[in-house]
mmCIF file of C-alpha atoms in Angstrom:
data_model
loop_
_atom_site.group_PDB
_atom_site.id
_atom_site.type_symbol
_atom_site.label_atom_id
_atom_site.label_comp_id
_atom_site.label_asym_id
_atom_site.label_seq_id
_atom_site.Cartn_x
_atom_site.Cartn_y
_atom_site.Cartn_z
ATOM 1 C CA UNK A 714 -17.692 44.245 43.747
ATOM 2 C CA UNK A 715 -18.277 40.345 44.267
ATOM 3 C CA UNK A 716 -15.590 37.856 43.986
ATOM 4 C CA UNK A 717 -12.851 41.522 43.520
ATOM 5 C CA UNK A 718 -10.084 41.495 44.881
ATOM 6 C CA UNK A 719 -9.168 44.186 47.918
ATOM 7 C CA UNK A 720 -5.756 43.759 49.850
ATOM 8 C CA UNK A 721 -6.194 45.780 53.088
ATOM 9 C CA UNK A 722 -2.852 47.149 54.170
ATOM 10 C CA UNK A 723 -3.377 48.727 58.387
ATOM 11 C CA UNK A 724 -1.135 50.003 61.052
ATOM 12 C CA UNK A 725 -3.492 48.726 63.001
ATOM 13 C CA UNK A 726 -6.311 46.332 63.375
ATOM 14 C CA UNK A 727 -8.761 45.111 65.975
ATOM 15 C CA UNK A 728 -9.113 42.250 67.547
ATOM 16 C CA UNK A 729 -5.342 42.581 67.840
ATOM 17 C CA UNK A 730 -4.578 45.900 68.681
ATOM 18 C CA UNK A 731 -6.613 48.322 71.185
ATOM 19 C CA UNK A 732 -9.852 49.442 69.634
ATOM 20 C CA UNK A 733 -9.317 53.103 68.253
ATOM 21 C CA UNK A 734 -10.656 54.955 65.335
ATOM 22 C CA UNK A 735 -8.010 53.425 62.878
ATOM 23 C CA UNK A 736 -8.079 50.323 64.002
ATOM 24 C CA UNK A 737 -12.079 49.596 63.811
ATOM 25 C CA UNK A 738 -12.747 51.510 60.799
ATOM 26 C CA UNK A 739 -10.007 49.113 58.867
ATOM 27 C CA UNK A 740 -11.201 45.886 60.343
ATOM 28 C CA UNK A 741 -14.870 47.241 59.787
ATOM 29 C CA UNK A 742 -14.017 47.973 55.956
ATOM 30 C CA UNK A 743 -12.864 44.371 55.556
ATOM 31 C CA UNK A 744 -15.555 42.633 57.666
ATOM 32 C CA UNK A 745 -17.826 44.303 55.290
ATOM 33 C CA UNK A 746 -16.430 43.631 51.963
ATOM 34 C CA UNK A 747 -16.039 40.082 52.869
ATOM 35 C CA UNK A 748 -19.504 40.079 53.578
ATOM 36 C CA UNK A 749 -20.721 41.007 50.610
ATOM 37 C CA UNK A 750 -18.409 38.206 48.588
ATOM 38 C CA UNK A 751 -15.251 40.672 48.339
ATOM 39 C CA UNK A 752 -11.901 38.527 48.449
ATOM 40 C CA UNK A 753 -9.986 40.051 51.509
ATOM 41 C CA UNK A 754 -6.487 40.045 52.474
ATOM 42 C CA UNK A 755 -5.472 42.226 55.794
ATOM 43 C CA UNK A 756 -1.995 42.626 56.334
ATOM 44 C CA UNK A 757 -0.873 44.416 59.696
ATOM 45 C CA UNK A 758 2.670 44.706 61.854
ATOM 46 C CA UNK A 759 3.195 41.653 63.846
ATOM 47 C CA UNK A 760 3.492 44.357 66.900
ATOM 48 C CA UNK A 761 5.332 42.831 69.876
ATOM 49 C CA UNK A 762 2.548 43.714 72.140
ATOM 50 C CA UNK A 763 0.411 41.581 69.952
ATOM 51 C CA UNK A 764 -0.277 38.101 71.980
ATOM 52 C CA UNK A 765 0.407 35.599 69.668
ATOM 53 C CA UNK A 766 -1.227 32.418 71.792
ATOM 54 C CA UNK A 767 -4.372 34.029 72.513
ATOM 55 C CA UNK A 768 -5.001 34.818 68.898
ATOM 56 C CA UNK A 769 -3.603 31.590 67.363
ATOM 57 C CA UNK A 770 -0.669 33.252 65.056
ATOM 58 C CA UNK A 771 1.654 31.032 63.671
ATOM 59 C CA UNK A 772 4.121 31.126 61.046
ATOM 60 C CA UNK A 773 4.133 30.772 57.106
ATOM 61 C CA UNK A 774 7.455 28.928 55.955
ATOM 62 C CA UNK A 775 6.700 28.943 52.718
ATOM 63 C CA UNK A 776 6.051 32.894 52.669
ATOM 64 C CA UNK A 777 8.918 33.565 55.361
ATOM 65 C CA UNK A 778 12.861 33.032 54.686
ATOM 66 C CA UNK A 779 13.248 35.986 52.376
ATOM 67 C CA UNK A 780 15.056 38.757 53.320
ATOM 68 C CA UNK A 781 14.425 42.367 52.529
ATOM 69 C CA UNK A 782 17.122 45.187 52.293
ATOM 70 C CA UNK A 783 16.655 48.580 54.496
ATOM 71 C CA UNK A 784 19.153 50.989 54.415
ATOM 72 C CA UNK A 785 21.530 48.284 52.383
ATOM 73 C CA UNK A 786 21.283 46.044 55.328
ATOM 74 C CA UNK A 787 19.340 42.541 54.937
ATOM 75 C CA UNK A 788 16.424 42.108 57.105
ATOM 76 C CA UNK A 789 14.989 38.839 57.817
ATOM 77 C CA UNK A 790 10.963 38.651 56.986
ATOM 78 C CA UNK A 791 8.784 36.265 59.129
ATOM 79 C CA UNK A 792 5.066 35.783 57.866
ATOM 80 C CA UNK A 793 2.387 35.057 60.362
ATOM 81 C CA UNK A 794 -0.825 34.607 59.581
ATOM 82 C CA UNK A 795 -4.418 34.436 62.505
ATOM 83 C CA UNK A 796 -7.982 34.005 61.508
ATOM 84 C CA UNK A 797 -9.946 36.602 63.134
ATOM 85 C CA UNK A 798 -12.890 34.694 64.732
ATOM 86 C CA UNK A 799 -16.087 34.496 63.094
ATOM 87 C CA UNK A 800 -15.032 36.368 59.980
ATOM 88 C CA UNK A 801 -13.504 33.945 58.490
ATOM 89 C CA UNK A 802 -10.848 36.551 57.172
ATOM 90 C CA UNK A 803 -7.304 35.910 57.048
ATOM 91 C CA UNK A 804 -5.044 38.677 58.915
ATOM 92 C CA UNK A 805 -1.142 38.699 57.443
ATOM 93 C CA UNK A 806 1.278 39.685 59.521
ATOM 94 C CA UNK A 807 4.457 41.261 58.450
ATOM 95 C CA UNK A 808 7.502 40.349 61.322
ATOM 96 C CA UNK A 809 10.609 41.088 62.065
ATOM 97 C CA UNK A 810 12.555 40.340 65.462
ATOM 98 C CA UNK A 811 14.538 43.865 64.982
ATOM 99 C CA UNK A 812 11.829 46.207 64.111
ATOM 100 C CA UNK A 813 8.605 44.141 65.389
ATOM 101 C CA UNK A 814 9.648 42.730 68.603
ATOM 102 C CA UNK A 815 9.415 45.362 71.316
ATOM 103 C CA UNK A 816 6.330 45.267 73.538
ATOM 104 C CA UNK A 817 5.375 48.429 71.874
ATOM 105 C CA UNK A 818 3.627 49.793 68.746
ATOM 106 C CA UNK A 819 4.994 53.439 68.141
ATOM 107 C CA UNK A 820 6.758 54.865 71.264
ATOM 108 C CA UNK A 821 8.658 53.794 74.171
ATOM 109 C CA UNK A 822 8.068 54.203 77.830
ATOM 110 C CA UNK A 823 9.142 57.618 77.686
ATOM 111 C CA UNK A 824 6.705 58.018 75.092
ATOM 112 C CA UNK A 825 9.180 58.959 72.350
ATOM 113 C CA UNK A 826 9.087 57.865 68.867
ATOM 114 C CA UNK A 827 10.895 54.879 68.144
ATOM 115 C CA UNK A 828 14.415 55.809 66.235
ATOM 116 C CA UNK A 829 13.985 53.028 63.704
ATOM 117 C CA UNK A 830 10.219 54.579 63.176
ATOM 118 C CA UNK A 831 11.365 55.132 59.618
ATOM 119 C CA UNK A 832 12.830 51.924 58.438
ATOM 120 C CA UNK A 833 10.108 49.759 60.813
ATOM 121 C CA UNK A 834 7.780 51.405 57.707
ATOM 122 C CA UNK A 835 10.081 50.458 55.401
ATOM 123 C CA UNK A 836 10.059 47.463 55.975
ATOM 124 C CA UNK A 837 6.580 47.304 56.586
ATOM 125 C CA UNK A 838 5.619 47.858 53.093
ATOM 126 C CA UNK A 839 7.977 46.066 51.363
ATOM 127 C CA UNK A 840 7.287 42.843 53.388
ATOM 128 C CA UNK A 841 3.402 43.329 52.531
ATOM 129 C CA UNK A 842 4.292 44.009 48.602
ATOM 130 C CA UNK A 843 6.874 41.009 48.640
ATOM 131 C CA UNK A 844 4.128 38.638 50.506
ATOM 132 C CA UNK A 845 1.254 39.357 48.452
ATOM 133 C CA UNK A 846 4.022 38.606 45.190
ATOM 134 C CA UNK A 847 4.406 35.011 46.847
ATOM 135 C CA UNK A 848 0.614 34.463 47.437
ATOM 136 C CA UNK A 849 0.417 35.625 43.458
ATOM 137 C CA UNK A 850 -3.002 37.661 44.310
ATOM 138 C CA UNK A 851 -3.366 40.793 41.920
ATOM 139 C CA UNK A 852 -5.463 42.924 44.003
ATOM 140 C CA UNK A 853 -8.014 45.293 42.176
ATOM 141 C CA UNK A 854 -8.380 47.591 45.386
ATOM 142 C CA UNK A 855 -5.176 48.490 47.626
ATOM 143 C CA UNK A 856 -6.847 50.256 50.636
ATOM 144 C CA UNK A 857 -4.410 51.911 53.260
ATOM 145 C CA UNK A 858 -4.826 52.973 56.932
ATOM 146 C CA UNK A 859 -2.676 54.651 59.242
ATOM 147 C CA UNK A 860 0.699 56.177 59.204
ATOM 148 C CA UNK A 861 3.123 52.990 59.296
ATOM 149 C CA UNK A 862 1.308 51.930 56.283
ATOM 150 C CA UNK A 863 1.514 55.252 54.160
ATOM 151 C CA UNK A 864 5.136 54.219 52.313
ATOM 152 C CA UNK A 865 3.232 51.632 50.716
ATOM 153 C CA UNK A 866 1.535 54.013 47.921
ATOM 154 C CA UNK A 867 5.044 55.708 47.371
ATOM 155 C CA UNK A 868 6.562 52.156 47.202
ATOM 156 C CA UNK A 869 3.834 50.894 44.691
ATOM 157 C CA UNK A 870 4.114 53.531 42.294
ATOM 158 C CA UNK A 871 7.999 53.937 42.082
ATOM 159 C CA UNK A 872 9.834 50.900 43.284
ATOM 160 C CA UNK A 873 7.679 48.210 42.450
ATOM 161 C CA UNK A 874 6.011 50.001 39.202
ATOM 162 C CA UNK A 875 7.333 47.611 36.753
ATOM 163 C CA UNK A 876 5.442 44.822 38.798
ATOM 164 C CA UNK A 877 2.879 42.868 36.716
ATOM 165 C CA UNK A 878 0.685 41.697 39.723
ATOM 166 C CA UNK A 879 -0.250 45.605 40.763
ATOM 167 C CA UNK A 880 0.009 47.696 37.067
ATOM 168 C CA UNK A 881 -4.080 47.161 37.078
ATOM 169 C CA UNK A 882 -4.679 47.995 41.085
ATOM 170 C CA UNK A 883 -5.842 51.104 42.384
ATOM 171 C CA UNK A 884 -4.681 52.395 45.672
ATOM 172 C CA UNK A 885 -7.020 54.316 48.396
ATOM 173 C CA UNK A 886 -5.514 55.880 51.299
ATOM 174 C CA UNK A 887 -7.810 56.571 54.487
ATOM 175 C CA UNK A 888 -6.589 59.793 56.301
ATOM 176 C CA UNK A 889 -6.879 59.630 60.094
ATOM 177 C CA UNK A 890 -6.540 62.379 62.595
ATOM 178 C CA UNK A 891 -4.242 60.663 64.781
ATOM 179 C CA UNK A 892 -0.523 61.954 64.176
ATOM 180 C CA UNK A 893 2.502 62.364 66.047
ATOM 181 C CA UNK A 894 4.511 64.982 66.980
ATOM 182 C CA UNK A 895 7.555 65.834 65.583
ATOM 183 C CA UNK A 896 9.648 64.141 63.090
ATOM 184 C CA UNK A 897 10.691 60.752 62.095
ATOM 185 C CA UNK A 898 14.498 59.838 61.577
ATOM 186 C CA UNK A 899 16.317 62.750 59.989
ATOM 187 C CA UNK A 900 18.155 60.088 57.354
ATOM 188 C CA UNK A 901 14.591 58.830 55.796
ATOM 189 C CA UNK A 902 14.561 60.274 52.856
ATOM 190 C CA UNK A 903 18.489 58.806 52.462
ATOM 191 C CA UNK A 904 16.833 55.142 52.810
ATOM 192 C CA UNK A 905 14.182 55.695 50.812
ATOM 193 C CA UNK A 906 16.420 57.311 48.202
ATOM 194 C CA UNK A 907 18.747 53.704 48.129
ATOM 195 C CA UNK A 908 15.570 52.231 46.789
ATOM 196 C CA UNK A 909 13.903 54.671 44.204
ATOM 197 C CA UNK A 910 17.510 56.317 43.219
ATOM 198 C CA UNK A 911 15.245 59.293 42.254
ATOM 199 C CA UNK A 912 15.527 61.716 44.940
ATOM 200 C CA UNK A 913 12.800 64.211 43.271
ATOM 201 C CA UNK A 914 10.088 60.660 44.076
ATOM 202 C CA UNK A 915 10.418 61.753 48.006
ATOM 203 C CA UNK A 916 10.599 65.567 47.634
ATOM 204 C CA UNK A 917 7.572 65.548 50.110
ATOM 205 C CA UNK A 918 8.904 63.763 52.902
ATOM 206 C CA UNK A 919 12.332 65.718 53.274
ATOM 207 C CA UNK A 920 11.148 66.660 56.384
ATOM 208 C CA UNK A 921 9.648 63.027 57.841
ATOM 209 C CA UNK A 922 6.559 64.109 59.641
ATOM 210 C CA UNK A 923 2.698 63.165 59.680
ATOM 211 C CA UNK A 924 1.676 65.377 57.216
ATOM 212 C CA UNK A 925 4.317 64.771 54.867
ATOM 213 C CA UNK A 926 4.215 61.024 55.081
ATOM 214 C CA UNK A 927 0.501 61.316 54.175
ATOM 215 C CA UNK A 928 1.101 63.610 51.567
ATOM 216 C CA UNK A 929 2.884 61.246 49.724
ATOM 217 C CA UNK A 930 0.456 58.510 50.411
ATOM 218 C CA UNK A 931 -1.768 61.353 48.921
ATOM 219 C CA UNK A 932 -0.117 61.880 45.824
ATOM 220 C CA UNK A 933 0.805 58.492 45.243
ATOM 221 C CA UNK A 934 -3.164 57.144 45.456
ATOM 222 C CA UNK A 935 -5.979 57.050 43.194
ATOM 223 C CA UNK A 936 -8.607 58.087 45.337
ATOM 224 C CA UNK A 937 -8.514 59.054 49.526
ATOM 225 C CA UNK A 938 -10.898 58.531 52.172
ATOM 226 C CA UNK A 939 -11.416 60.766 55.289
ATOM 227 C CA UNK A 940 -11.157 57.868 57.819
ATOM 228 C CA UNK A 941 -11.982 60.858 60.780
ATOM 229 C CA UNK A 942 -14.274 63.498 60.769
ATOM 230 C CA UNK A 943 -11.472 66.343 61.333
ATOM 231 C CA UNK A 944 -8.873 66.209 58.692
ATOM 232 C CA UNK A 945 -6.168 69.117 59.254
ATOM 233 C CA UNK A 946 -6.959 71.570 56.761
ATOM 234 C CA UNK A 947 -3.414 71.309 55.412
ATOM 235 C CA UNK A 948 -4.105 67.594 53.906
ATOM 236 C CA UNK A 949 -7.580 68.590 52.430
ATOM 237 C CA UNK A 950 -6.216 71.448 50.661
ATOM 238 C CA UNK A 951 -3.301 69.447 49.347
ATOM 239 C CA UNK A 952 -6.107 66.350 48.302
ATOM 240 C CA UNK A 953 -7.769 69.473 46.168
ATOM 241 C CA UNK A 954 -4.259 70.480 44.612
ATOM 242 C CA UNK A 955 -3.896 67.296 43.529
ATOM 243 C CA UNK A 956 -7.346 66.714 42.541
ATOM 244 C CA UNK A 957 -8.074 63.250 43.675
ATOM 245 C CA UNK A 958 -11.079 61.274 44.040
ATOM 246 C CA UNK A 959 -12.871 62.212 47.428
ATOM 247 C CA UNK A 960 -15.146 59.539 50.144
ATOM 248 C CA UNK A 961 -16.087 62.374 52.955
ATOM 249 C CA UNK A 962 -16.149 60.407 56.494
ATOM 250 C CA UNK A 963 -19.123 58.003 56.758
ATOM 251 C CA UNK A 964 -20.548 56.946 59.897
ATOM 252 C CA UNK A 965 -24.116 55.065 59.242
ATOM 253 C CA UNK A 966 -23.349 54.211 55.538
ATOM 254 C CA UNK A 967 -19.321 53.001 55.671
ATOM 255 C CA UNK A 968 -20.449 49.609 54.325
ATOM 256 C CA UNK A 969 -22.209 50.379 51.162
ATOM 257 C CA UNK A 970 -20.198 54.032 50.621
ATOM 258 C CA UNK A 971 -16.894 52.503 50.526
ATOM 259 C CA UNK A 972 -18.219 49.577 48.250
ATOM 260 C CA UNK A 973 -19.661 51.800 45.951
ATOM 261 C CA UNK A 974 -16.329 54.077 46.253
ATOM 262 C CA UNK A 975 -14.336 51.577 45.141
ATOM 263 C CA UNK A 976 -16.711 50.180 42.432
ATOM 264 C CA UNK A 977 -16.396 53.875 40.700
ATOM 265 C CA UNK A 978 -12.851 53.675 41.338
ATOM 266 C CA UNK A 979 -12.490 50.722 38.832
ATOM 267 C CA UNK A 980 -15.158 51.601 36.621
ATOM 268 C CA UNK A 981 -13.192 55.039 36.205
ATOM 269 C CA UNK A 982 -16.555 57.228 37.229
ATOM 270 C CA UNK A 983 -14.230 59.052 39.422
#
């Protein structure tokens, strides 16, 4: 795998979000590819609660000024970019003063889902697709983790398919057990739909919640990864429907396992 290419696409990573399950195992997974001479790219949410002094983000002009349509409504995208010390790896972040300014991640303070959930992913993985067009970097790997990123696959394989820079990449999607309850806006599969004009694309997430949205990250990647040790048995039966490439969850060995996972993955052992 030295001198690939793997673009790391995270709801959340640490040093810059709390330390969970998600949020390690995605910064660990690039730490270690970099390591071993891996190119990296990690692209996360530029989360309000996210200090931006203490971790030394600033703006990209020349990746910033675009602006991305949700929901046929033009939505400025900001770049920032941090260096996550000692690594030497580069952290994108994708930004937006509607969707990304609020000093919280997912819920408010009455712990309720955001309303704009929906188009905050939207917007999420167009903004990483559109960046890593301007930065001209073809990843060979496109590993996702975490809900917020999971529209990214779907996005990949339908709107973006006739892209040149990602017809050769393969996309894994790490599966974490840490949902929400209930659903995401009613109207996503609407927005969605003004993109991919193929309304038979987003059967899966006609009903917007966790286990839909990774369903279609599911169907829509090469190979998954359990990311937690309990998966809900609903996702691992749909994973064998659709017979894709397996990684069980690796504690002691996540370095070289998802290395060699993704070596297979291009070589087409899988």
């Amino acid at each position: 795998m030295k001198d690939k290419r793997v673009l790391f696409v995270s709801s959340e990573v640490v040093p810059y979000l709390p330390e969970t399950e998600l949020s390690s195992t995605a910064f660990l997974a690039a730490k270690n590819a970099h390591s071993k001479g891996v190119q990296t790219r990690i692209f996360m949410p530029r989360y309000g609660v996210i200090n931006e002094r203490r971790h030394q983000l600033h703006e990209v002009i020349r990746l910033s000024g675009m602006n991305l349509v949700v929901n046929d409504i033009d939505m400025p995208l900001i770049i920032k970019v941090a260096s996550i010390p000692k690594e030497r790896m580069q952290v994108y972040f994708i930004d937006n003063e509607e969707y990304f300014k609020r000093k919280a991640v997912y819920t408010d303070e009455d712990d309720k889902l955001f309303s704009d959930n929906d188009e905050r992913a939207i917007f999420f993985a167009k903004g990483v697709v559109e960046t890593v067009k301007k930065l001209n970097w073809a990843p060979d790997i496109i590993h996702v983790h975490g809900w917020m990123a999971s529209l990214l696959p779907l996005y990949l394989r339908e709107f973006y398919k006739e892209e040149p820079l990602f017809t050769e990449s393969k996309i894994v999607t790490s599966l974490y057990n840490n949902g929400f309850e209930g659903d995401l806006n009613a109207d996503m599969s609407s927005k969605i739909t003004f993109d991919l004009n193929e309304s038979d694309k987003i059967s899966t997430i006609q009903t917007p919640n966790h286990t839909n949205i990774l369903k279609s990250a599911i169907e829509n990647s090469d190979a998954i990864i359990h990311g937690s040790e309990d998966i809900p048995e609903e996702l691992t039966n749909f994973i064998e429907e659709k017979e894709k490439p397996v990684l069980g969850y690796q504690v002691e060995n996540l370095k070289e396992a998802y290395l060699n996972f993704y070596a297979d993955l291009l070589s087409d052992k899988q």
